[in-house]
Tab-separated table of C-alpha atoms and ligand atoms in Angstrom:
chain	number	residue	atom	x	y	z
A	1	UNK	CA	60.910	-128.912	9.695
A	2	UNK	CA	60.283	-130.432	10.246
A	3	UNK	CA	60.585	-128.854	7.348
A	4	UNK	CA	62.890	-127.298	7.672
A	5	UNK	CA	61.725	-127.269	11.033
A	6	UNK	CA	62.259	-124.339	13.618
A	7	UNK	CA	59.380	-124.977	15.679
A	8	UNK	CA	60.459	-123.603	19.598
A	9	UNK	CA	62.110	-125.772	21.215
A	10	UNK	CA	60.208	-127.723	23.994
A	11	UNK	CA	61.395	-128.772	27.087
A	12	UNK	CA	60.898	-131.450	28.788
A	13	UNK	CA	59.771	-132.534	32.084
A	14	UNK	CA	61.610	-134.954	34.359
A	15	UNK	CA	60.750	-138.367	34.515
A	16	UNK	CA	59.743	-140.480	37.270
A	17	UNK	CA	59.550	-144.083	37.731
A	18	UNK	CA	57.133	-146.809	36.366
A	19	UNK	CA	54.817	-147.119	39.429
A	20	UNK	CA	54.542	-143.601	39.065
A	21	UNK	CA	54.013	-143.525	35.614
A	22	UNK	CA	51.080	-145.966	36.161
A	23	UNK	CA	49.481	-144.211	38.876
A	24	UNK	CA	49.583	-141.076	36.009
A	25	UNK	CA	47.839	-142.954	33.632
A	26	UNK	CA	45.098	-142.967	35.834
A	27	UNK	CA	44.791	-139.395	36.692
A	28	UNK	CA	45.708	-138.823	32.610
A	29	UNK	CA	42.579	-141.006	31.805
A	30	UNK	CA	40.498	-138.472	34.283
A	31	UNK	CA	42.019	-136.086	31.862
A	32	UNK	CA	43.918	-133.518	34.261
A	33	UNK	CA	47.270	-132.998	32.594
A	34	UNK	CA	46.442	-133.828	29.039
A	35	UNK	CA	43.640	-132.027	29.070
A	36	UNK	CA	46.164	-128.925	29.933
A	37	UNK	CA	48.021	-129.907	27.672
A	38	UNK	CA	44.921	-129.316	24.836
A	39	UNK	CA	44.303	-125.854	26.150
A	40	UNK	CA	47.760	-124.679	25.764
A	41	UNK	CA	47.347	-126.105	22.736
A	42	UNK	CA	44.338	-124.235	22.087
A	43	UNK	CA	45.797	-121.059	23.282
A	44	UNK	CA	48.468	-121.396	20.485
A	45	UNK	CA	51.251	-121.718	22.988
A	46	UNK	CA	53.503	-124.140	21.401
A	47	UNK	CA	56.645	-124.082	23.776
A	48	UNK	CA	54.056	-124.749	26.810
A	49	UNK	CA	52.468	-128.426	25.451
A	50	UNK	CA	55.235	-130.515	27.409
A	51	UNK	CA	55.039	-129.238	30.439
A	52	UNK	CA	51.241	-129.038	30.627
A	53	UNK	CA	51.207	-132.757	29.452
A	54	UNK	CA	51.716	-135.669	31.817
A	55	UNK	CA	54.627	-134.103	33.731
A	56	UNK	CA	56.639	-137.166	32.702
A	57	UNK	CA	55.988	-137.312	29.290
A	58	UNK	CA	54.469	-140.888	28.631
A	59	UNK	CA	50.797	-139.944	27.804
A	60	UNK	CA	52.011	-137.043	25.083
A	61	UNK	CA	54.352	-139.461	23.535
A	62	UNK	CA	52.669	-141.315	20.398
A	63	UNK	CA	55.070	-144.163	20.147
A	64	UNK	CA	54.487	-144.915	23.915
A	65	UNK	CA	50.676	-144.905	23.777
A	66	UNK	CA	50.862	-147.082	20.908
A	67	UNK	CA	52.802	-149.176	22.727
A	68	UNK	CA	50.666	-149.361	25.465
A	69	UNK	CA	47.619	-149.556	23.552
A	70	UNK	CA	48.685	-152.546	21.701
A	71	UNK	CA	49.677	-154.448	25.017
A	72	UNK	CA	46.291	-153.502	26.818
A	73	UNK	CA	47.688	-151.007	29.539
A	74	UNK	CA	46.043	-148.421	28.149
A	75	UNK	CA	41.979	-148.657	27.188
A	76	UNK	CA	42.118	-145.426	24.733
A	77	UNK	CA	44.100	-142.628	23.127
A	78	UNK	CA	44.285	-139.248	25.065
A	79	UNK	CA	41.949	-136.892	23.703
A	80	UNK	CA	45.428	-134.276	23.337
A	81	UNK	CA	45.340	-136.620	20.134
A	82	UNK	CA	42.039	-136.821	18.568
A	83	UNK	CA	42.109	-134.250	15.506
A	84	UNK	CA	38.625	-132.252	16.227
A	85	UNK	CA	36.353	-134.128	13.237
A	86	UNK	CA	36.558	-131.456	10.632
A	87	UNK	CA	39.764	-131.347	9.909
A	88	UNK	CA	40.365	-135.530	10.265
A	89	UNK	CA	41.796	-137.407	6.832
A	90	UNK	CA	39.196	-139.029	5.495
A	91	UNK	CA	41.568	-140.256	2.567
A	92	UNK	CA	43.503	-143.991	4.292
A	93	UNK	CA	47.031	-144.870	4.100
A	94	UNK	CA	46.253	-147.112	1.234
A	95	UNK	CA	44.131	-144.430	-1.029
A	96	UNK	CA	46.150	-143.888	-4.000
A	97	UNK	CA	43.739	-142.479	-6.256
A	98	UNK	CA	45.954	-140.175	-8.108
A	99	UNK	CA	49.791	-141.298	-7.624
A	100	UNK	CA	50.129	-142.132	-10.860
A	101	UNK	CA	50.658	-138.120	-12.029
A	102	UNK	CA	53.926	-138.576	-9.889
A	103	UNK	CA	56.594	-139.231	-12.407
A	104	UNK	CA	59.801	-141.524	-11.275
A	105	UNK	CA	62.986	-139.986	-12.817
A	106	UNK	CA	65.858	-141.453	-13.394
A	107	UNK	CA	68.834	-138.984	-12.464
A	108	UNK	CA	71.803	-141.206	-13.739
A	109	UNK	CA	72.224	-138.850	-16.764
A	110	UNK	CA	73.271	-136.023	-14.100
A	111	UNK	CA	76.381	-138.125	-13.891
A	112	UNK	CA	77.415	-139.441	-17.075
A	113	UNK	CA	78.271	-137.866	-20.758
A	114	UNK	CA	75.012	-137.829	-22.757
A	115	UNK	CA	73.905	-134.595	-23.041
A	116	UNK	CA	70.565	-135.465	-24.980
A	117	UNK	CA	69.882	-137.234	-22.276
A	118	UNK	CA	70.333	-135.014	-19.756
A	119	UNK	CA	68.488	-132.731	-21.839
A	120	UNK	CA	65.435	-134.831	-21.609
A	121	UNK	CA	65.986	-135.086	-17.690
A	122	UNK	CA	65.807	-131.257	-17.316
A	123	UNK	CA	62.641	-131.267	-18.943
A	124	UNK	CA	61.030	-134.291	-17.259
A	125	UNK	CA	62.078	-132.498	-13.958
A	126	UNK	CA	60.691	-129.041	-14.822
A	127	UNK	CA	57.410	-130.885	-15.858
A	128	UNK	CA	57.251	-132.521	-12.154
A	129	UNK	CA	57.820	-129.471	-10.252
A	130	UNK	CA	55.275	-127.035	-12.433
A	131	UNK	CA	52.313	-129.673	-11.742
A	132	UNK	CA	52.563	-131.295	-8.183
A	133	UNK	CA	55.936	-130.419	-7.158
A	134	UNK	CA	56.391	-134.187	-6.528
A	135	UNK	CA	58.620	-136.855	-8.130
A	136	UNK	CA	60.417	-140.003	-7.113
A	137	UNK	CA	64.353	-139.621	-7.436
A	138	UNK	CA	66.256	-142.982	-8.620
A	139	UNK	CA	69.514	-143.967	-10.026
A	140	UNK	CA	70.818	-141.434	-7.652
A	141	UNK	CA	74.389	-143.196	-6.694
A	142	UNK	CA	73.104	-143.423	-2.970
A	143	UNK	CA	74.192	-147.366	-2.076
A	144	UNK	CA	70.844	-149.192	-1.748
A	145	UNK	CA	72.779	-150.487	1.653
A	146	UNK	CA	73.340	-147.263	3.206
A	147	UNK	CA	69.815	-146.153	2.885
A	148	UNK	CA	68.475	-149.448	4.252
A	149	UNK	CA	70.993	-149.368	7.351
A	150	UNK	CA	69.818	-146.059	7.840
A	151	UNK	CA	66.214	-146.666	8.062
A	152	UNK	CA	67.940	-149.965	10.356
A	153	UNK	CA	69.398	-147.317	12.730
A	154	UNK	CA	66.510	-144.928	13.021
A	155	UNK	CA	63.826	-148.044	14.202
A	156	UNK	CA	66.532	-149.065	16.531
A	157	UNK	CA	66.582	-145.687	18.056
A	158	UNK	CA	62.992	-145.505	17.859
A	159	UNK	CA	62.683	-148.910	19.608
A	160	UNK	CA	64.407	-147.594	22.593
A	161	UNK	CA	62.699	-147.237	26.058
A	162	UNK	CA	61.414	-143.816	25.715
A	163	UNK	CA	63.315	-142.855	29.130
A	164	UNK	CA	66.401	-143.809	27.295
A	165	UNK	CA	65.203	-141.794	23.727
A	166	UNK	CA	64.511	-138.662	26.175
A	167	UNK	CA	68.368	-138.470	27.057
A	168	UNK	CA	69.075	-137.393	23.629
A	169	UNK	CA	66.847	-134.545	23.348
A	170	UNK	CA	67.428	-130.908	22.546
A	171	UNK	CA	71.194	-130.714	22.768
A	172	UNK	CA	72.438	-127.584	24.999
A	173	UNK	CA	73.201	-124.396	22.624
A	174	UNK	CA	70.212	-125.554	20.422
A	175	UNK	CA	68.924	-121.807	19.655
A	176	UNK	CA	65.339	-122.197	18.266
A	177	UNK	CA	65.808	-125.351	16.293
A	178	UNK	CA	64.762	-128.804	16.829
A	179	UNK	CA	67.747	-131.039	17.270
A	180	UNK	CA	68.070	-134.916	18.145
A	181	UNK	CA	64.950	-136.357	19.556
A	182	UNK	CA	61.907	-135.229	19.890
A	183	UNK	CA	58.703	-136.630	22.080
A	184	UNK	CA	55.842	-134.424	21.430
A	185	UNK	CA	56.659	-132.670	18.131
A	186	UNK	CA	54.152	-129.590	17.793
A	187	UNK	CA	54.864	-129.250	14.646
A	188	UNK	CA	53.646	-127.092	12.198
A	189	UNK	CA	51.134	-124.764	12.719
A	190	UNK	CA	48.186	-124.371	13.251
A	191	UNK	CA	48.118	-127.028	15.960
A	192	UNK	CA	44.662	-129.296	16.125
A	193	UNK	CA	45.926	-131.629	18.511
A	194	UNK	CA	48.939	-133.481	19.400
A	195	UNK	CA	50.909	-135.577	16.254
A	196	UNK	CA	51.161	-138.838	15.912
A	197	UNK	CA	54.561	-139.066	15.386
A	198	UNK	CA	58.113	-138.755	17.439
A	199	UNK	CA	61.385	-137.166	15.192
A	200	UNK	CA	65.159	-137.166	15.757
A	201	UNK	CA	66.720	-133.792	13.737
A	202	UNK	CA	70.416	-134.233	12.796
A	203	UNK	CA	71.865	-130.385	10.582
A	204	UNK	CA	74.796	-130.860	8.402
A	205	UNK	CA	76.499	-128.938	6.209
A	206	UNK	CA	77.514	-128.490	2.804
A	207	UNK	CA	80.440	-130.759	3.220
A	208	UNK	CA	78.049	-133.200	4.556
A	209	UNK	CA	79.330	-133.050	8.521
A	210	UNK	CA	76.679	-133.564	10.345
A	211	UNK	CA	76.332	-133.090	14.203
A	212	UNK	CA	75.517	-136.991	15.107
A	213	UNK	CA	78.405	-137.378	17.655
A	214	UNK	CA	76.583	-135.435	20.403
A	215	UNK	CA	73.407	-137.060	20.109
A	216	UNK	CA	74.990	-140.662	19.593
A	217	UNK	CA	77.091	-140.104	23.127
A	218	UNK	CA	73.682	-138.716	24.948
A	219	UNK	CA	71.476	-142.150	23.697
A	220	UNK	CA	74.661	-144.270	24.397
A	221	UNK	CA	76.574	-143.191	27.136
A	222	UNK	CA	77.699	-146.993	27.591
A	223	UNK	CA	77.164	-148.738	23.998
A	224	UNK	CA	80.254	-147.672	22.693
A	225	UNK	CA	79.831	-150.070	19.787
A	226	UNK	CA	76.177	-148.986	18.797
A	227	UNK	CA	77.180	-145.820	19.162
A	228	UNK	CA	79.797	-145.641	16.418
A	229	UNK	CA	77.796	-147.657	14.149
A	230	UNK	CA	75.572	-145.403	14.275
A	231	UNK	CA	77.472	-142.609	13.902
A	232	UNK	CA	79.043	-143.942	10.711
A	233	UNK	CA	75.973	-145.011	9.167
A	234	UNK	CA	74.182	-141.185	9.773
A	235	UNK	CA	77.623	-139.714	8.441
A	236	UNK	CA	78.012	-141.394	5.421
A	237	UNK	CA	74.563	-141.288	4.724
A	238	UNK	CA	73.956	-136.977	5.170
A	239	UNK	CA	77.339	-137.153	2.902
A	240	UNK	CA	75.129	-138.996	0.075
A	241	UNK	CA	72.504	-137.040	0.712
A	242	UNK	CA	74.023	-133.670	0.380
A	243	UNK	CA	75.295	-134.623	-2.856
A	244	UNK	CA	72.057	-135.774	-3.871
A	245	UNK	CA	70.753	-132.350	-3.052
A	246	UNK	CA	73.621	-130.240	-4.697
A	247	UNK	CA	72.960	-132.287	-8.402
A	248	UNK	CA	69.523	-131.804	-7.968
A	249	UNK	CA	69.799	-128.348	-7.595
A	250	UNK	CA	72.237	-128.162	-10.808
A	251	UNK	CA	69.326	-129.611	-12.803
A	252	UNK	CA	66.510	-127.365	-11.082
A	253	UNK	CA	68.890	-124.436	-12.281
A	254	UNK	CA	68.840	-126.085	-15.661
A	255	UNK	CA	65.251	-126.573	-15.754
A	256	UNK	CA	65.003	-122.831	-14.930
A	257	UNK	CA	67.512	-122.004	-17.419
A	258	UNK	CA	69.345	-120.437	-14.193
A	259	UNK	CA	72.349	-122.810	-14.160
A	260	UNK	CA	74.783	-119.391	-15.116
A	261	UNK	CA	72.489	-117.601	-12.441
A	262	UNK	CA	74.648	-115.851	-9.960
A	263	UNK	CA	71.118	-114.757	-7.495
A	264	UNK	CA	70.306	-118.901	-8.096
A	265	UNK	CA	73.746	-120.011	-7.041
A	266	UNK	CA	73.816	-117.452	-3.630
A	267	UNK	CA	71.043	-119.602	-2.108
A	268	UNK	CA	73.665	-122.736	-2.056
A	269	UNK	CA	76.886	-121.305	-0.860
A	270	UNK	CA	76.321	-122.200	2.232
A	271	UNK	CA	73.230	-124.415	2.707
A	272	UNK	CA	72.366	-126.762	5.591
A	273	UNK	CA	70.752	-130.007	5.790
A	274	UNK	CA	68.549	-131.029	7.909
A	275	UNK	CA	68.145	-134.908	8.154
A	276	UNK	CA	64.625	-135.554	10.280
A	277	UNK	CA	63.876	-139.103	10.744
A	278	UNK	CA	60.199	-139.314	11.813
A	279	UNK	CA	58.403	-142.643	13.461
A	280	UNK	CA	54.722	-142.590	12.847
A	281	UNK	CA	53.336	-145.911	15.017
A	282	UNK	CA	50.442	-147.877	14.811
A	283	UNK	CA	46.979	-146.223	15.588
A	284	UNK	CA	43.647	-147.856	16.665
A	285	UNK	CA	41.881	-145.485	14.827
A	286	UNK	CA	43.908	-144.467	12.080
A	287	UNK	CA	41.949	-141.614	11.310
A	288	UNK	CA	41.412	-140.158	14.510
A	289	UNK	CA	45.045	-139.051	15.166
A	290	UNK	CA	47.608	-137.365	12.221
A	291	UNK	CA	51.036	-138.342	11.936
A	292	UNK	CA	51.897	-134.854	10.272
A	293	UNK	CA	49.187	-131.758	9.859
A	294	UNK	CA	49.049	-130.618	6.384
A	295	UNK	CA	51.889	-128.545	6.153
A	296	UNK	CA	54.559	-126.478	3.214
A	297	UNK	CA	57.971	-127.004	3.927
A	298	UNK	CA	60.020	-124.032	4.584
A	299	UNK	CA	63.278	-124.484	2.487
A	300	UNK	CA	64.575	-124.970	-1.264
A	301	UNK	CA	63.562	-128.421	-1.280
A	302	UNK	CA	63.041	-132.004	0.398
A	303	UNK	CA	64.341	-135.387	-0.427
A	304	UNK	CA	62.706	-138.375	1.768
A	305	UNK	CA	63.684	-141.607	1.996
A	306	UNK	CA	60.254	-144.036	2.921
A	307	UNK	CA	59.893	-146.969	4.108
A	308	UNK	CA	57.604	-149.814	2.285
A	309	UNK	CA	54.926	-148.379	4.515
A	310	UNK	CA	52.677	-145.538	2.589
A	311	UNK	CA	51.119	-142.334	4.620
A	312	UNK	CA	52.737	-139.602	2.761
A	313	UNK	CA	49.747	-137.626	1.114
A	314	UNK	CA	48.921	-134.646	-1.006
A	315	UNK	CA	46.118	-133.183	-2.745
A	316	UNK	CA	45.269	-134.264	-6.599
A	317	UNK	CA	43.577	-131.667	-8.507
A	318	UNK	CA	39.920	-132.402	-7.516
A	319	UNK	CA	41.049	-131.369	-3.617
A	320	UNK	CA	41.000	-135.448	-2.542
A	321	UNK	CA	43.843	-135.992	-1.010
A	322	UNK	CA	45.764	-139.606	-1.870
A	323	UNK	CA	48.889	-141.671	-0.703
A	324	UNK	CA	52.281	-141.326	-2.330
A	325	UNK	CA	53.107	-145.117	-2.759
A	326	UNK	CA	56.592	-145.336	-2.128
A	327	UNK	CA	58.611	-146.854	-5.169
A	328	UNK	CA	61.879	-149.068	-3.493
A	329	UNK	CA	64.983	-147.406	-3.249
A	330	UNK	CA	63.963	-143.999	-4.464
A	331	UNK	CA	63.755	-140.647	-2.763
A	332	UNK	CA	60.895	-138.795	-3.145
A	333	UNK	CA	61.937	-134.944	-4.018
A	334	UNK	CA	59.336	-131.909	-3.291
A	335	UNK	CA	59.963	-128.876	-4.341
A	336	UNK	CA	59.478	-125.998	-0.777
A	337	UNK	CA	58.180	-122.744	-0.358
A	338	UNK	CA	61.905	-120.840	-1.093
A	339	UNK	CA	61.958	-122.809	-4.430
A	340	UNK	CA	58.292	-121.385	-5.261
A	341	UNK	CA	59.554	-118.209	-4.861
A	342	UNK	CA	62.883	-117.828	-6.464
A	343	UNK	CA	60.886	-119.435	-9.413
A	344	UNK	CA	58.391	-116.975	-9.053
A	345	UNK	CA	56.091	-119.166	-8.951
A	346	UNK	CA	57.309	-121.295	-11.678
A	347	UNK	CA	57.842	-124.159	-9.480
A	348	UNK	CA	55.167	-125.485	-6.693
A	349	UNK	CA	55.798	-126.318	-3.098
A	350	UNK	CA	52.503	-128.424	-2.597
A	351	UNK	CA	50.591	-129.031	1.018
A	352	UNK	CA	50.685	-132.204	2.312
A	353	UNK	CA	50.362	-134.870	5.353
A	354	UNK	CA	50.903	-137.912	7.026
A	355	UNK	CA	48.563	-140.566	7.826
A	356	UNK	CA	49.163	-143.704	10.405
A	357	UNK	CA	47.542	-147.184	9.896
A	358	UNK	CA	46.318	-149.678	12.062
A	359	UNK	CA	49.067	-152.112	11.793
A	360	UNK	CA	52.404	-150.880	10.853
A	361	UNK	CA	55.009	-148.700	11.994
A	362	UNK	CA	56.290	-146.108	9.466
A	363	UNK	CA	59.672	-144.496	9.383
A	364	UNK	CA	60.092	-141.929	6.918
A	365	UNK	CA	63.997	-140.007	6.731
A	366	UNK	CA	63.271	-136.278	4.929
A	367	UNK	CA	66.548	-134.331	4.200
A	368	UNK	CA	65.464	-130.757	3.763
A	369	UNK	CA	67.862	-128.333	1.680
A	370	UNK	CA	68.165	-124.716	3.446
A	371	UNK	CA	69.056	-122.028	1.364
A	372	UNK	CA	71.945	-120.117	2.520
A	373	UNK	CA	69.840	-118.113	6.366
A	374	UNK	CA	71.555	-115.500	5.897
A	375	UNK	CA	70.302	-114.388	2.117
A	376	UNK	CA	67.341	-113.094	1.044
A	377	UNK	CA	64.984	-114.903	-0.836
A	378	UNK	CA	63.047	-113.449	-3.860
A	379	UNK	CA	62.258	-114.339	-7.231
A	380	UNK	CA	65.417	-114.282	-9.454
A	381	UNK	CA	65.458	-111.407	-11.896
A	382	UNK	CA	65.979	-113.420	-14.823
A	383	UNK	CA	62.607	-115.151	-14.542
A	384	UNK	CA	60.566	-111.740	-14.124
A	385	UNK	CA	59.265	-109.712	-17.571
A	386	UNK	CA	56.378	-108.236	-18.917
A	387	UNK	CA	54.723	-111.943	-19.509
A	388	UNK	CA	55.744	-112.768	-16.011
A	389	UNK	CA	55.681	-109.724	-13.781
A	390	UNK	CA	57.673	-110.292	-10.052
A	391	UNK	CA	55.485	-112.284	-7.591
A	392	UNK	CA	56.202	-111.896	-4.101
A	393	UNK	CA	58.161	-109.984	-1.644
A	394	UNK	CA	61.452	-110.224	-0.656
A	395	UNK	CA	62.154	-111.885	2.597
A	396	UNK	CA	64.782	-114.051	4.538
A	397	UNK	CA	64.442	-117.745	6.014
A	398	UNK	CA	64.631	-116.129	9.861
A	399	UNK	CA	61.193	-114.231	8.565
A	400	UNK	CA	59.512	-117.123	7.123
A	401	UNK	CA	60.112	-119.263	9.621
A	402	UNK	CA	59.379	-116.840	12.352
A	403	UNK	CA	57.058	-113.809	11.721
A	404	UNK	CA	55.232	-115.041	8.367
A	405	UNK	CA	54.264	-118.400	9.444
A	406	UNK	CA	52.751	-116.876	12.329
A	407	UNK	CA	50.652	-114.547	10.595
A	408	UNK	CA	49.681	-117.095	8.455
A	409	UNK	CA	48.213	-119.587	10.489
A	410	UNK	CA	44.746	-118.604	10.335
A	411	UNK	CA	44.798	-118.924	6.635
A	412	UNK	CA	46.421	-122.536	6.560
A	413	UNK	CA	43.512	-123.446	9.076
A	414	UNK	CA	41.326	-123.633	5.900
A	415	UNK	CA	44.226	-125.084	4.155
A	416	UNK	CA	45.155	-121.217	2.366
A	417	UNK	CA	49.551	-121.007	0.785
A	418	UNK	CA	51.739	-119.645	3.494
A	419	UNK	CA	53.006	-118.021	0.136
A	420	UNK	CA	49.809	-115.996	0.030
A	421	UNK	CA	50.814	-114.016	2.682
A	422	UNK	CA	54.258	-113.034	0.808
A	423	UNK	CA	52.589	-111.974	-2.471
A	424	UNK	CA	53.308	-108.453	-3.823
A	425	UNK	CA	49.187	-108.165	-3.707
A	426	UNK	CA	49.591	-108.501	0.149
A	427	UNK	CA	50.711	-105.903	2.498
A	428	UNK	CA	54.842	-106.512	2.845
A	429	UNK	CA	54.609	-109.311	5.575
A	430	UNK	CA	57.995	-108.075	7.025
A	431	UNK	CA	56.648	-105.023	8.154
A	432	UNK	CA	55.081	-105.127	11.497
B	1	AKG	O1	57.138	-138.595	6.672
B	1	AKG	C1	57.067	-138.159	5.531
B	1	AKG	O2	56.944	-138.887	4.553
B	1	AKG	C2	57.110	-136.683	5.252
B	1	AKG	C3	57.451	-135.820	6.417
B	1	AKG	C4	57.287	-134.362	6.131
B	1	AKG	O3	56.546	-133.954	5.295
B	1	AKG	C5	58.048	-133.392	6.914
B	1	AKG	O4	58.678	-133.785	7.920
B	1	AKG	O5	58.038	-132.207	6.537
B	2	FE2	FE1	56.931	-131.838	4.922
């Protein structure tokens, strides 16, 4: 959630020592436990994976097989990894055969006096999000500092011993969502095969709080210094980002002519935040293994901050997928599935994935902008007339996230909208 995410929690197994973590490696490379793991998998029984993996984690954790990969104590990649061939990337990390329709935009006028050229802002942003849905953000006011510290922080925490990562997972009172680290992500559904990736989920609020003090004291029970540094650093950052997110949705009211809107403005009252910092490592065979399925996100919209490292795809027009290259300093905004629909249609949440490389380690930090849970989403009544006659059903985040997706899945095997399934065509997907 990553995407918003609200996969089920998993939980996790306990975990043993090294000897016995090498005497698993051998009975993993028979295949016992991660082969469970794949038929859970199979079965579609995401909150099962974990505990049918190795029972101690180390064989369904990417970062840790990469690891051990790269120094030799481990000959291949568990097969809970290896994407069945047909639905593989076959576009690389380095394919970026059509990132030049993906505008940059300067947001500075947002801030300042010039209302021609805000003008011309509005309408460069409404361009972006009726084609791809994609654009890179800059002269956004976030300090070029901050962002770098937090990308700093997040391969620190990623660097940890993955015994020492695990203590910070899944906070208690975590009701559905995923929160601070995660191992195995099974994210997004349909589920092929295990992700190359691990995540750590911070939420915040409007006011930019954000619940990093928990999750700090569980990774650091006795780094008192790391711990507030990092603290501070995740803080002030969701603060940026937050107002990032509120003056980008001023100017996607704008460019919807919405901005007196009262059904636009409801969505924001009280939106959450949800900062995911994904680490996609090093693969031997890049291609074999996906650091994110092709997925929609689930919310208004997402801002992510990349590294230098590319692997962020979507599809161009011809249906070849190719590599956002990542311009320094910017965040890259896409508009999500609510967006699509309170546009009706206007706007497009586009599919897309993440591919690994051989070599480098990617680190990618997405900020995904809720609309308000409790409201219902539906296409605003000022953008539905005879020329553009209402779209899709109403429905609210809890169903999206919960009863649509599921019904979906089928259709997003072959790649289908998840918005398909919430078109006034279809049956009313909140009825059972
Ligand atoms: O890592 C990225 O660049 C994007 C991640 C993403 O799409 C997601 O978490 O929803
Ligand atoms: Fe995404």
């Amino acid at each position: 959630m990553a995407t918003l995410s609200v996969d089920p929690p998993s939980s996790m197994g306990g975990h043993g020592t090294r000897e016995g973590f090498l005497e698993k490696q051998v009975a993993g490379a028979r295949g016992n436990n991660i082969g469970d793991a794949l038929s859970v998998l199979a079965r579609g029984d995401l909150k099962r994976v974990e505990q049918a993996s190795d029972p101690e984690g180390h064989l369904a954790n990417a970062a840790e097989v990469s690891r051990l990969l790269r120094e030799g104590q481990l000959k291949k990649v568990p097969q809970a990894f290896i994407f069945p061939e047909e639905s593989r990337a076959r576009e690389a990390y380095d394919d970026f055969s059509g990132d030049q329709d993906i505008p940059t935009i300067d947001i500075s006028p947002a801030f300042a006096n010039d209302s021609e050229a805000r003008e011309h802002l509005v309408e460069d942003i409404a361009r972006a999000c009726e084609s791809t849905g994609f654009l890179h953000v800059v002269g956004h006011g976030v300090p070029e500092q901050l962002m770098k510290e937090a990308q700093a922080h997040g391969e620190k925490l990623f660097a940890l011993p993955l015994d020492q990562k695990l203590k910070g997972t899944f906070a208690p009172g975590n009701k559905g969502q995923r929160r601070g680290y995660s191992s195995t992500p099974t994210l997004f559904t349909p589920p092929r095969a295990l992700v190359w990736q691990e995540g750590f989920t911070l939420i915040g609020d409007k006011s930019g709080q954000v619940d990093v003090d928990l999750y700090a004291e569980m990774l650091w029970p006795h780094d008192e210094k790391q711990r507030q540094s990092f603290c501070e650093v995740y803080k002030e950052y969701a603060g940026y980002s937050m107002r990032v997110c509120l003056t980008l949705k001023d100017l996607l009211a704008k460019a919807l002519k919405l901005e007196d809107s009262k059904h636009f403005e409801q969505y924001f009252e009280q939106p959450t935040q949800v900062l995911h910092l994904t680490g996609y490592p090093p693969a031997p065979n890049p291609l074999e293994v996906m650091g994110l399925n092709p997925h929609y996100d689930g919310g208004a919209f997402t801002i992510i901050l990349q590294d230098e490292v590319p692997g962020l795809q979507i599809r161009g027009k011809s249906g070849k997928w190719f590599s956002i290259r990542p311009v320094p300093g910017a965040f890259c905004f896409k508009v999500a599935d609510a967006l699509q629909v309170i546009s009706n249609g206007r706007f497009k949440s586009s599919l897309h994935r993440v591919v690994v490389n051989k070599e480098k380690p990617r680190l990618s930090i997405s900020t995904f902008l809720a609309v308000d849970f409790h409201k219902v989403i539906e296409p605003a009544p000022e953008l539905v007339d005879d020329k553009h006659p209402r779209l899709y059903w109403s429905f609210t985040s809890h169903e999206y996230f919960s009863s649509i997706r599921l019904k979906a899945i089928d259709h997003m095997r072959n790649s289908g909208h998840i918005l398909d399934f919430v078109k006034l065509n279809c049956p009313d997907p909140t009825s059972s």
